[in-house]
mmCIF file of C-alpha atoms and ligand atoms in Angstrom:
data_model
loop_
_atom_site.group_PDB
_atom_site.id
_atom_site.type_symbol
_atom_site.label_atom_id
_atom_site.label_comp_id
_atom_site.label_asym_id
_atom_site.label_seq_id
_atom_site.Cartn_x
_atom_site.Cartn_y
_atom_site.Cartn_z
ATOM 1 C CA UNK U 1 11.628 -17.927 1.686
ATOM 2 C CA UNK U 2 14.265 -15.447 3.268
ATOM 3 C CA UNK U 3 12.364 -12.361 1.472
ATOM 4 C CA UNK U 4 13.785 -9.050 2.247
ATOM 5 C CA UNK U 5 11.683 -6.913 5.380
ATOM 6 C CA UNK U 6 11.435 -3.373 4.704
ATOM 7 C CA UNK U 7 9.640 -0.687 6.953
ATOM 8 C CA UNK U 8 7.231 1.568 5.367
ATOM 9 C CA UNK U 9 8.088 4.701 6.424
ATOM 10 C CA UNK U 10 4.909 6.571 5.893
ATOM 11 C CA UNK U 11 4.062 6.501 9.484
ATOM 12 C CA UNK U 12 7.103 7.794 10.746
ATOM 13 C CA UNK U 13 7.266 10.651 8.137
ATOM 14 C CA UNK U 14 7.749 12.958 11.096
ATOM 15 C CA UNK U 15 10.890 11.965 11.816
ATOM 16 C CA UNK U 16 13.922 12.875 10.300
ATOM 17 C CA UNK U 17 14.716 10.058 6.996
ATOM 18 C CA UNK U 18 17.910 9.659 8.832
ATOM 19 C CA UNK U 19 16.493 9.045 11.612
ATOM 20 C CA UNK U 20 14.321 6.399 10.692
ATOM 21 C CA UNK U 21 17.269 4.461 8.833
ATOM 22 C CA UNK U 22 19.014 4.651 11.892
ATOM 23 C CA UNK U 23 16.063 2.669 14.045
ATOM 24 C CA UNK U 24 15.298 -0.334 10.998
ATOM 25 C CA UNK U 25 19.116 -0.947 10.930
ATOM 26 C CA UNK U 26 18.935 -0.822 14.932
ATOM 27 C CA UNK U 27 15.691 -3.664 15.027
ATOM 28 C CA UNK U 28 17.012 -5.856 12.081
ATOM 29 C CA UNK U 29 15.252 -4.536 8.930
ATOM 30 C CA UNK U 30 16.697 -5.106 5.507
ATOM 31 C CA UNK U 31 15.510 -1.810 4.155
ATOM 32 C CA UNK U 32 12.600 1.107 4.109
ATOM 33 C CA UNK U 33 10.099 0.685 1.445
ATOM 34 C CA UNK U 34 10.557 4.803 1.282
ATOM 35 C CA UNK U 35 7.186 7.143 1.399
ATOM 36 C CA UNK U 36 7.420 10.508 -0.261
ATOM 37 C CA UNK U 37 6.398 12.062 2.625
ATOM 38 C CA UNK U 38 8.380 14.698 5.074
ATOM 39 C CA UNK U 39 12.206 14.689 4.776
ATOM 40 C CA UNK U 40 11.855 11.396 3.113
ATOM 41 C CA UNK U 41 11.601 11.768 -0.501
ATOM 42 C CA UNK U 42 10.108 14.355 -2.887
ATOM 43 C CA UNK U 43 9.220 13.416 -6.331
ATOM 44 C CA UNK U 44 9.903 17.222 -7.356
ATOM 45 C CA UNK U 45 13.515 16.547 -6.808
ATOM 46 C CA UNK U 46 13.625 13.387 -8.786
ATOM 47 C CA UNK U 47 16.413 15.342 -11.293
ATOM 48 C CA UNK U 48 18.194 17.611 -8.894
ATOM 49 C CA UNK U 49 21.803 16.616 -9.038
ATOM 50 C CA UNK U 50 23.131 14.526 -5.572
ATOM 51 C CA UNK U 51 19.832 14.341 -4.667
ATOM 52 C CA UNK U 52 18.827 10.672 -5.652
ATOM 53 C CA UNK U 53 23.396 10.002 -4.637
ATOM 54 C CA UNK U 54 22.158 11.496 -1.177
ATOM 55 C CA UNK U 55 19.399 9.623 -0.359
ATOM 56 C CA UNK U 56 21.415 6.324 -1.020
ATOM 57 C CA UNK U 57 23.929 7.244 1.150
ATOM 58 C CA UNK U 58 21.873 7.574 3.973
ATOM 59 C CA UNK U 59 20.802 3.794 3.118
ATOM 60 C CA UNK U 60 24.448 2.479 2.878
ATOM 61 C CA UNK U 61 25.508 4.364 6.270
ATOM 62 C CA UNK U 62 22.975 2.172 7.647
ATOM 63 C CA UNK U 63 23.348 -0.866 5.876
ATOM 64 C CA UNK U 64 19.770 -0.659 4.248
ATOM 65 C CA UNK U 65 17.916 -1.017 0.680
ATOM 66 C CA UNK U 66 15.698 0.179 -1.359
ATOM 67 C CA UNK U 67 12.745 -2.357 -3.237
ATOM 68 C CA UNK U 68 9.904 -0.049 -3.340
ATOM 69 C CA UNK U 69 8.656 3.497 -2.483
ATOM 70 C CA UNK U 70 5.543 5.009 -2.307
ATOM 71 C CA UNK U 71 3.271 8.050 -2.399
ATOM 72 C CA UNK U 72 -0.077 6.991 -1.332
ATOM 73 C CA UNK U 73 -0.771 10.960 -0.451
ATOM 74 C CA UNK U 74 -0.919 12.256 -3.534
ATOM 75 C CA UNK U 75 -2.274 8.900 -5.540
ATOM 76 C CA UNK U 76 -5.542 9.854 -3.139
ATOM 77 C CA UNK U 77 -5.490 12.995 -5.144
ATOM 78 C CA UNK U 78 -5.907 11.891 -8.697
ATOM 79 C CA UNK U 79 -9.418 10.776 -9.134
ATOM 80 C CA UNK U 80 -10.441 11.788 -5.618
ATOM 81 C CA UNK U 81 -14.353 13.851 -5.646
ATOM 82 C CA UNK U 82 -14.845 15.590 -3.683
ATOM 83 C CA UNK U 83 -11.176 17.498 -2.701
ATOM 84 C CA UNK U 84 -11.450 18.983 0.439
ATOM 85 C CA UNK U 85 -10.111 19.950 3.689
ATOM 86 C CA UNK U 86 -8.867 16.280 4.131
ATOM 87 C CA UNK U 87 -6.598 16.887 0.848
ATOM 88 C CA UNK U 88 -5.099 19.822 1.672
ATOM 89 C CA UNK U 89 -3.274 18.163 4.704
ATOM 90 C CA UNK U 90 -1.950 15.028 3.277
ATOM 91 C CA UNK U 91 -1.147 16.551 -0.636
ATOM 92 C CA UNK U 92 1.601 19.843 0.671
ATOM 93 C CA UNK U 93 1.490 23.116 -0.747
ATOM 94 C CA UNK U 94 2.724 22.269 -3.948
ATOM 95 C CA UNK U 95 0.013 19.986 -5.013
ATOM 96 C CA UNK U 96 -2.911 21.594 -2.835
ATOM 97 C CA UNK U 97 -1.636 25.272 -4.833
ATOM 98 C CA UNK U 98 -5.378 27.456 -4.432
ATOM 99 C CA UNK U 99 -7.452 24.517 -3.953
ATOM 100 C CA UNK U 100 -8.814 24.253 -7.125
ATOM 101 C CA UNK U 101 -10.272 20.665 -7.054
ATOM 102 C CA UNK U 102 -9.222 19.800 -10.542
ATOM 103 C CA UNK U 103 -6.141 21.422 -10.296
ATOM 104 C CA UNK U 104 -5.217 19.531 -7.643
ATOM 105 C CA UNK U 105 -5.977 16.375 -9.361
ATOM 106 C CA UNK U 106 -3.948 17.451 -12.123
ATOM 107 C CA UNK U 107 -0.769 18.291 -10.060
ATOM 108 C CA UNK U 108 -1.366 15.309 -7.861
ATOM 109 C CA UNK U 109 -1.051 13.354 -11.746
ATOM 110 C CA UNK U 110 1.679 15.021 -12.562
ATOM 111 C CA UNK U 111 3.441 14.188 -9.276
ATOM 112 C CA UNK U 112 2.864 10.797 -9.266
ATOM 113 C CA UNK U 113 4.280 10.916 -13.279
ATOM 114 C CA UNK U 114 7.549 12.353 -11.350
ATOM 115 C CA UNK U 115 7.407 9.642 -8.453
ATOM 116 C CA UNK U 116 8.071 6.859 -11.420
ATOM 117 C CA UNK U 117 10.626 8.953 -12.730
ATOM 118 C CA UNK U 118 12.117 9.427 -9.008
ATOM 119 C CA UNK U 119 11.638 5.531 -8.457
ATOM 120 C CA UNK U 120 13.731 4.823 -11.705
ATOM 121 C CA UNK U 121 16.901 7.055 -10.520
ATOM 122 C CA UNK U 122 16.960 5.107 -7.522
ATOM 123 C CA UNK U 123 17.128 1.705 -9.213
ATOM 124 C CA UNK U 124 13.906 1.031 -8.100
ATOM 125 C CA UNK U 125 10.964 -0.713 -9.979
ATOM 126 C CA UNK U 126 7.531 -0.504 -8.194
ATOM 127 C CA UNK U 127 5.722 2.538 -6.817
ATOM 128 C CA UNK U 128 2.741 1.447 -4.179
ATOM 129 C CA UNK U 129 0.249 3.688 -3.566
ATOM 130 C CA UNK U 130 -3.521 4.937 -4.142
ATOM 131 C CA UNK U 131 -5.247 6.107 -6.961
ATOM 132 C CA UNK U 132 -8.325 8.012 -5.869
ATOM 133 C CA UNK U 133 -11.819 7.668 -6.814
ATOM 134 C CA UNK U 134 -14.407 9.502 -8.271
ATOM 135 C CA UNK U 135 -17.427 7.468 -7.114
ATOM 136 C CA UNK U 136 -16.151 6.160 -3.210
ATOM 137 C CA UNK U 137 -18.608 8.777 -2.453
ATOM 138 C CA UNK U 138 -21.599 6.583 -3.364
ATOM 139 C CA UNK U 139 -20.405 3.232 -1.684
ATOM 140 C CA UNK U 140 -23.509 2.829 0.570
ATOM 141 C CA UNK U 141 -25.680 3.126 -3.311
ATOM 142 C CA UNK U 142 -28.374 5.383 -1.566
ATOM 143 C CA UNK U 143 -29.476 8.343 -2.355
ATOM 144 C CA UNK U 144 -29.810 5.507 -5.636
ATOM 145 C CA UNK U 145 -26.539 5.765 -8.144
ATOM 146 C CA UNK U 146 -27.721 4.730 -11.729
ATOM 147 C CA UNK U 147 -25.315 2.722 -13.095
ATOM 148 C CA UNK U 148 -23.671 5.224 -15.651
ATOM 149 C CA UNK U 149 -22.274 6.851 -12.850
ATOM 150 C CA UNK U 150 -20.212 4.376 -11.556
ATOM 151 C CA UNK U 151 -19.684 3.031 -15.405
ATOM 152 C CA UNK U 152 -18.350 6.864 -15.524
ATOM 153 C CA UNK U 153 -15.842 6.464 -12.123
ATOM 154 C CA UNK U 154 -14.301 3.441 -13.719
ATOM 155 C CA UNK U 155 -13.823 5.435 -16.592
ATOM 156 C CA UNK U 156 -12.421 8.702 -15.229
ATOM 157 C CA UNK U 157 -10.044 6.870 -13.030
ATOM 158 C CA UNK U 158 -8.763 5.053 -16.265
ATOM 159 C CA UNK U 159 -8.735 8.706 -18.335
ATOM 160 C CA UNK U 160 -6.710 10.067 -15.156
ATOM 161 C CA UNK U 161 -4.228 6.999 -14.625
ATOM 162 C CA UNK U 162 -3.382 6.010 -18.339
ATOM 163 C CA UNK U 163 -1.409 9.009 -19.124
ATOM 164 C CA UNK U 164 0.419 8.664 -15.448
ATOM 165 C CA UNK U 165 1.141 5.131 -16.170
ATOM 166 C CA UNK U 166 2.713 5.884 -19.809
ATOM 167 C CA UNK U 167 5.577 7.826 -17.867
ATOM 168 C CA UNK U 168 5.750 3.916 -15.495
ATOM 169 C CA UNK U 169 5.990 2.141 -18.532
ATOM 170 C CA UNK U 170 8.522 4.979 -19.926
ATOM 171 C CA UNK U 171 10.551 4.500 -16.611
ATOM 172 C CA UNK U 172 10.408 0.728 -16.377
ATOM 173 C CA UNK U 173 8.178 1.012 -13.106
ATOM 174 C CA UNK U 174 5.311 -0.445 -11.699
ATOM 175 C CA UNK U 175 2.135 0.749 -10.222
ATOM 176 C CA UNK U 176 1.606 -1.320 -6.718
ATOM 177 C CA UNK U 177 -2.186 -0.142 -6.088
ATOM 178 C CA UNK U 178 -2.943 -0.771 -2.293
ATOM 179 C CA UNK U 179 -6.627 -2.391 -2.535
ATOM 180 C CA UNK U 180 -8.235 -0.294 0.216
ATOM 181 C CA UNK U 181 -11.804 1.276 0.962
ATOM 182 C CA UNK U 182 -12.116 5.416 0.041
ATOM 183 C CA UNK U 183 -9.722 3.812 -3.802
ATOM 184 C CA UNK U 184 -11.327 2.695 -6.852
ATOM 185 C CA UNK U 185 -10.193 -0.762 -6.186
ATOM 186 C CA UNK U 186 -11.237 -1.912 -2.551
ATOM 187 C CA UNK U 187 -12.512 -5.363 -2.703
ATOM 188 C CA UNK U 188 -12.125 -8.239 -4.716
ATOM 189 C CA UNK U 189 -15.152 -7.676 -7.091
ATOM 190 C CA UNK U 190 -13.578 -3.734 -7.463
ATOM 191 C CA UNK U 191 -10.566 -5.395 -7.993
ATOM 192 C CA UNK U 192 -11.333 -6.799 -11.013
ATOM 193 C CA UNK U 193 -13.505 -3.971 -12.515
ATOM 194 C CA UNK U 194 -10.495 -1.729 -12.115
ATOM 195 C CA UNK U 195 -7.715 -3.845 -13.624
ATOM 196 C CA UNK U 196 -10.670 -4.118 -16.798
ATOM 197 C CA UNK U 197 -11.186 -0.992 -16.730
ATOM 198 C CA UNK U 198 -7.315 -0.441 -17.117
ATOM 199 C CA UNK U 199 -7.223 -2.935 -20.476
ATOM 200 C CA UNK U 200 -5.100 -5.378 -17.592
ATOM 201 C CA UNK U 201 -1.987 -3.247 -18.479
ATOM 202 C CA UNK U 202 1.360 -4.662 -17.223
ATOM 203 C CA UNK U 203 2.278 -1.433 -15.067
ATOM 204 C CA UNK U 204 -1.005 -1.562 -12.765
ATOM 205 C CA UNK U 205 -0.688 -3.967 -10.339
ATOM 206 C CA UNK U 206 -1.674 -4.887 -6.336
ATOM 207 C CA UNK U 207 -0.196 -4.076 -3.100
ATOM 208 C CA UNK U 208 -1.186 -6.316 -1.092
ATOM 209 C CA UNK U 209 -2.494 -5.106 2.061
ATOM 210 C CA UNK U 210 -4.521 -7.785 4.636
ATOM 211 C CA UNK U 211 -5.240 -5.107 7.212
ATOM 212 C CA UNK U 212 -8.189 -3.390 4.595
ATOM 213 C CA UNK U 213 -9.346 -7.105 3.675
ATOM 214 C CA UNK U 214 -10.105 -8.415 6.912
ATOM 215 C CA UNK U 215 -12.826 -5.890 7.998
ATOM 216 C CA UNK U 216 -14.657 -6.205 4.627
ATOM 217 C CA UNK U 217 -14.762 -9.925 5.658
ATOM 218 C CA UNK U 218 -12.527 -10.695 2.576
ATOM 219 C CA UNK U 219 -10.324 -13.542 2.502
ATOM 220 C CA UNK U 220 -6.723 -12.257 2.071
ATOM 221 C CA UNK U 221 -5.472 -15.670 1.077
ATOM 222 C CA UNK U 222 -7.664 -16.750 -1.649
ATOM 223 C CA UNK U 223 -6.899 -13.304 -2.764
ATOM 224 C CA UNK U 224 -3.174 -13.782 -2.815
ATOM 225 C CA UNK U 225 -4.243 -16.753 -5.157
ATOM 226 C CA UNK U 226 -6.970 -15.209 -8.038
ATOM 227 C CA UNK U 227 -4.618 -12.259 -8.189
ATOM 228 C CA UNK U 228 -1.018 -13.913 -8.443
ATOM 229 C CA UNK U 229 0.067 -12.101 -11.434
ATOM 230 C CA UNK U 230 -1.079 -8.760 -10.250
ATOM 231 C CA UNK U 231 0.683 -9.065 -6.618
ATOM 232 C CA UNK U 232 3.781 -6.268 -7.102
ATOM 233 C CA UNK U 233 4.523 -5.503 -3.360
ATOM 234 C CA UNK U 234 3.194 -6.528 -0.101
ATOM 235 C CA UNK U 235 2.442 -4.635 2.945
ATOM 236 C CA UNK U 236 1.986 -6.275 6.348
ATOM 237 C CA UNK U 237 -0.499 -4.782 8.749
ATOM 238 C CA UNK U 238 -3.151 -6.239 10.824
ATOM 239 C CA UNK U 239 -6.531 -6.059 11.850
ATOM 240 C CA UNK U 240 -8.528 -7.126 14.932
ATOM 241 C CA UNK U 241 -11.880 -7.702 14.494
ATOM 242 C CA UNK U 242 -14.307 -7.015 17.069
ATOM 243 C CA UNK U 243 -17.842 -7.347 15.543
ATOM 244 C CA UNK U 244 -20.393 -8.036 18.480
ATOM 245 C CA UNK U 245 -23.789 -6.731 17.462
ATOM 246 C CA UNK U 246 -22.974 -3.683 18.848
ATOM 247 C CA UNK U 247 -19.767 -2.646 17.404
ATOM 248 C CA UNK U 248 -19.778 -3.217 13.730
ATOM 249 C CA UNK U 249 -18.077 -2.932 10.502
ATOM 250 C CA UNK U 250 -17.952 0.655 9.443
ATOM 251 C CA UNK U 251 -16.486 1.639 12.476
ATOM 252 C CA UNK U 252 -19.326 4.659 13.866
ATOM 253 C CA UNK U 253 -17.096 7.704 13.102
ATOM 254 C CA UNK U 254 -15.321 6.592 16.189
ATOM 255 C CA UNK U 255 -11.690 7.354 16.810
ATOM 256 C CA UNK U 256 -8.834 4.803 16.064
ATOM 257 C CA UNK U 257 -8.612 2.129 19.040
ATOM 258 C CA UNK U 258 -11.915 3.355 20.516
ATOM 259 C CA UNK U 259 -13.351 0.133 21.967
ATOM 260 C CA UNK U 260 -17.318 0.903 20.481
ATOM 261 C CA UNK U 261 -15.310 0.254 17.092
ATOM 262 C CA UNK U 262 -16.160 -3.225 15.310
ATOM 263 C CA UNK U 263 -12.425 -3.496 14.385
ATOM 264 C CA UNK U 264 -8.806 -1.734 14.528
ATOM 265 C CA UNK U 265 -5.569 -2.007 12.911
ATOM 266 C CA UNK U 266 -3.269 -3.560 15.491
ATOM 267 C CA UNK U 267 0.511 -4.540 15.293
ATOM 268 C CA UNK U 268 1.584 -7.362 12.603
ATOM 269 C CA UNK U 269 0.904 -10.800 14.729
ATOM 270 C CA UNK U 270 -1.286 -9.266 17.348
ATOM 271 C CA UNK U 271 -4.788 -9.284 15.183
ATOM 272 C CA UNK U 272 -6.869 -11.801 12.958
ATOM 273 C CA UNK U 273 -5.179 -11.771 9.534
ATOM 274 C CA UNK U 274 -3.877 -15.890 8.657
ATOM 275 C CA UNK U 275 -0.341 -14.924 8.528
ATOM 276 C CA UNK U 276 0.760 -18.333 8.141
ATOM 277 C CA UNK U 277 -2.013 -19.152 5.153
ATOM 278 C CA UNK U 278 -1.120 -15.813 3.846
ATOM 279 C CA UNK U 279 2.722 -16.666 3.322
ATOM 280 C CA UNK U 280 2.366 -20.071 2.135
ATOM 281 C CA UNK U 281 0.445 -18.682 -0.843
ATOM 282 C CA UNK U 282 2.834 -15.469 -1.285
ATOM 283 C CA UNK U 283 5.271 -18.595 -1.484
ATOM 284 C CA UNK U 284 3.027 -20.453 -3.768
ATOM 285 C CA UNK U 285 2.933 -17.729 -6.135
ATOM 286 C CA UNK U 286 6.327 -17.412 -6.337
ATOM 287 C CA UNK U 287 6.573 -13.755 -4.446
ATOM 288 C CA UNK U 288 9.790 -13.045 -3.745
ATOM 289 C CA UNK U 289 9.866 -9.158 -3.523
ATOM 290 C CA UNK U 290 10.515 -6.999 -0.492
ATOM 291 C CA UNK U 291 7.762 -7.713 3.218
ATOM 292 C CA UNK U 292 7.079 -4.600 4.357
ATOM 293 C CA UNK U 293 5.656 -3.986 7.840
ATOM 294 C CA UNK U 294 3.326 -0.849 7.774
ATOM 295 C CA UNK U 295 3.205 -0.191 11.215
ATOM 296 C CA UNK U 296 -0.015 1.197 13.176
ATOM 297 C CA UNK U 297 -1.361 0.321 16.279
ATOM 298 C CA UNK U 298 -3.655 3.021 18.376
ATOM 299 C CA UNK U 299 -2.813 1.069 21.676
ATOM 300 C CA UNK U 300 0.872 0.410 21.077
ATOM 301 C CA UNK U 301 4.348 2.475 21.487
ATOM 302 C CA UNK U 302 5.899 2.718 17.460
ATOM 303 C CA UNK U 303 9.191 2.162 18.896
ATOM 304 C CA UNK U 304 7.954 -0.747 20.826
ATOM 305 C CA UNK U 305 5.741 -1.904 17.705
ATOM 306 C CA UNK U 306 8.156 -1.821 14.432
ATOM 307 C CA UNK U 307 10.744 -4.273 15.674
ATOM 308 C CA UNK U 308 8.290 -6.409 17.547
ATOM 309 C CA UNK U 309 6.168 -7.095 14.058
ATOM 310 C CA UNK U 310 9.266 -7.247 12.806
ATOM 311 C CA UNK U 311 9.707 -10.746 14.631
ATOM 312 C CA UNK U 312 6.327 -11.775 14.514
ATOM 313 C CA UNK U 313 6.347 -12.205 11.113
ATOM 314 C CA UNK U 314 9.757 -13.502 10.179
ATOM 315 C CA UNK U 315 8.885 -16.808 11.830
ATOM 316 C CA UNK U 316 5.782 -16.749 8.739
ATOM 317 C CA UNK U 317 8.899 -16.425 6.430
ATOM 318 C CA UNK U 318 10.926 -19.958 6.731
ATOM 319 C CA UNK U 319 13.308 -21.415 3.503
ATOM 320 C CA UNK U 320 11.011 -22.921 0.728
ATOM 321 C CA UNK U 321 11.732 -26.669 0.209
ATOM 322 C CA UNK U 322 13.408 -27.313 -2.792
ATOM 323 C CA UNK U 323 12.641 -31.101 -2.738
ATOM 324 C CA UNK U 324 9.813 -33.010 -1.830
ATOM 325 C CA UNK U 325 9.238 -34.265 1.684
ATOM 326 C CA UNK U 326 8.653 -37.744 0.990
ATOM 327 C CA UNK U 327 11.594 -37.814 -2.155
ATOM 328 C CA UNK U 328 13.787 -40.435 0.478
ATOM 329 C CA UNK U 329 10.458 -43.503 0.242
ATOM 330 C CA UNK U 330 11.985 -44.077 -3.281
ATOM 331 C CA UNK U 331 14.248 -45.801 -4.866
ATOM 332 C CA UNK U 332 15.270 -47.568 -2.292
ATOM 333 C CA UNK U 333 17.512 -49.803 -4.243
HETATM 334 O O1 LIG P 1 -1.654 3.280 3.639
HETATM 335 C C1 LIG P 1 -2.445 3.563 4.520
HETATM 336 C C2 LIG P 1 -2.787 4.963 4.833
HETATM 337 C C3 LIG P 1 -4.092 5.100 5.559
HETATM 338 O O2 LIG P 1 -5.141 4.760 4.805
HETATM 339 C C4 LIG P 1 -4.221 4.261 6.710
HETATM 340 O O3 LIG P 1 -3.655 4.769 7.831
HETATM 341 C C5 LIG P 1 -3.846 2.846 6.451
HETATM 342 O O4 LIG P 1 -5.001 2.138 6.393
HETATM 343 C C6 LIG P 1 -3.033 2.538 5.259
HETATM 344 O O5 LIG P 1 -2.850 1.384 4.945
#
């Protein structure tokens, strides 16, 4: 459908932003789908004059766009219980302050209020990212959760994210949610509790993400399908599943690309996600936003990685027909 490719820069947050404009013009992206993260963006800055002017510059220099940025660190932040040591090293200083757990969800909120605004001086409409949640913690359902509890997480992550998503609607912005395990949406059945418990309001929507599907043993596809007005943004990463009786789903508290694991993330084309199912139905839907390859692989060089998912999935992304196959059988006369 010639859909622009972005690279999520998240992973590569390290680097320089310059830097990693410089390598997705090199391998033939379109654009970054920009994290605030590093040197990349900071929502703090989102009315400091040049700042916004500065950023786009860099883009131009290397011939790149913007469609979408994100700030899954701090989302994780907002309706996260408990906040811990695991906060304080993705959230900065800023939003971590003394620790205070529900001080840091409150400065975590307010960031993510300035990421919309931040998203809107850049000319950009969607912001993907997390949103927390208050009741991840009780996902295996023993010691037993009475239902008012998790009746109460829906809640609380509505209470936390209505007042964040005024300032979206205020901007003109969208909330891209990535459905993923530890966020108050992480399966299908999630899925749809959350966008209730949100009153289905236009500026929460889905990122889709098939990496996070395919070891629940979801189907990404039929996904794609139930959720077609909710689809905002799509991030490409994939999975390889190796569930053997032995190795199993959650994963053993074993490291990334350990082989005891029962799956891995693995570069875009190299894993089990139907990329070809997947992209008929983005097409089917009529998604014509940005593809953006979140690179991760344990196993594999980045710099040998980004531009070869790049190519893998292109090929997924051919012209849509704009007449029907067998329109030359008729009229024949
Ligand atoms: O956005 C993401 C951040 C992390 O959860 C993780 O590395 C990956 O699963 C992801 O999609």
């Amino acid at each position: 459908m010639a859909r622009p490719f972005t690279l999520f820069t998240g992973q590569w947050a390290d680097l320089p932003f310059e830097e990693v404009a410089r390598l997705a013009s090199e391998w033939g992206y379109d654009g970054l789908e920009i994290a605030v993260s590093g040197d990349h963006l900071d929502a703090w800055r989102w009315d400091e004059p040049g700042y916004v002017e500065a950023k786009l510059a860099v883009l131009a220099k290397y011939n790149l766009k913007v469609w979408a940025i994100s700030n899954h660190l701090k989302g994780q932040a907002v309706c996260d219980d408990p906040i811990d040591f695991r906060h304080e090293a993705i959230v900065g200083s800023k939003v971590w302050g003394d620790g205070d757990p529900e001080g840091v969800r409150q400065r975590a909120a307010e960031e993510m209020q300035h990421t919309a605004r931040l998203a809107k001086a850049l000319g950009v409409d969607t912001v993907v990212g997390f949103t927390g949640s208050s009741i991840w913690q009780y996902v295996a359902m023993f010691p037993p959760v009475p239902e008012k509890v998790i009746d109460a997480g829906y809640q609380d992550f509505a209470d936390r994210w209505n007042p964040i998503l005024d300032v979206f609607d205020e901007c003109g912005v969208r909330f891209a949610h990535e459905v993923h395990p530890s966020e108050i949406a992480y399966d299908y059945w999630t899925t749809v509790r959350t966008l209730e418990a949100i009153g289905h309001r236009e500026a929460f929507g889905l990122n889709w993400d098939p990496s996070h599907m395919m070891w629940q043993g979801m189907d990404p596809v039929s996904f794609i399908w139930d959720f077609k007005d909710r689809i905002y943004h799509v991030d490409c990463k994939d999975t390889k599943i190796r569930q053997t009786g032995r190795n199993t789903v959650l994963g053993s508290h074993l490291p990334w690309g350990d082989p005891r694991r029962g799956w891995d993330f693995v570069s875009a084309g190299r894993g089990d996600v139907p990329w070809e199912a997947s992209f008929r139905a983005l097409t089917a839907i009529g998604y014509d936003g940005p593809i953006s390859v979140e690179w991760e692989d344990a196993a594999m060089d980045r710099l040998h990685g980004a531009p070869e998912a790049l190519a893998a999935l292109k090929k997924f992304d051919f012209p849509a027909s704009n007449t029907s196959f067998d329109a030359a059988f008729s009229n024949q006369d």
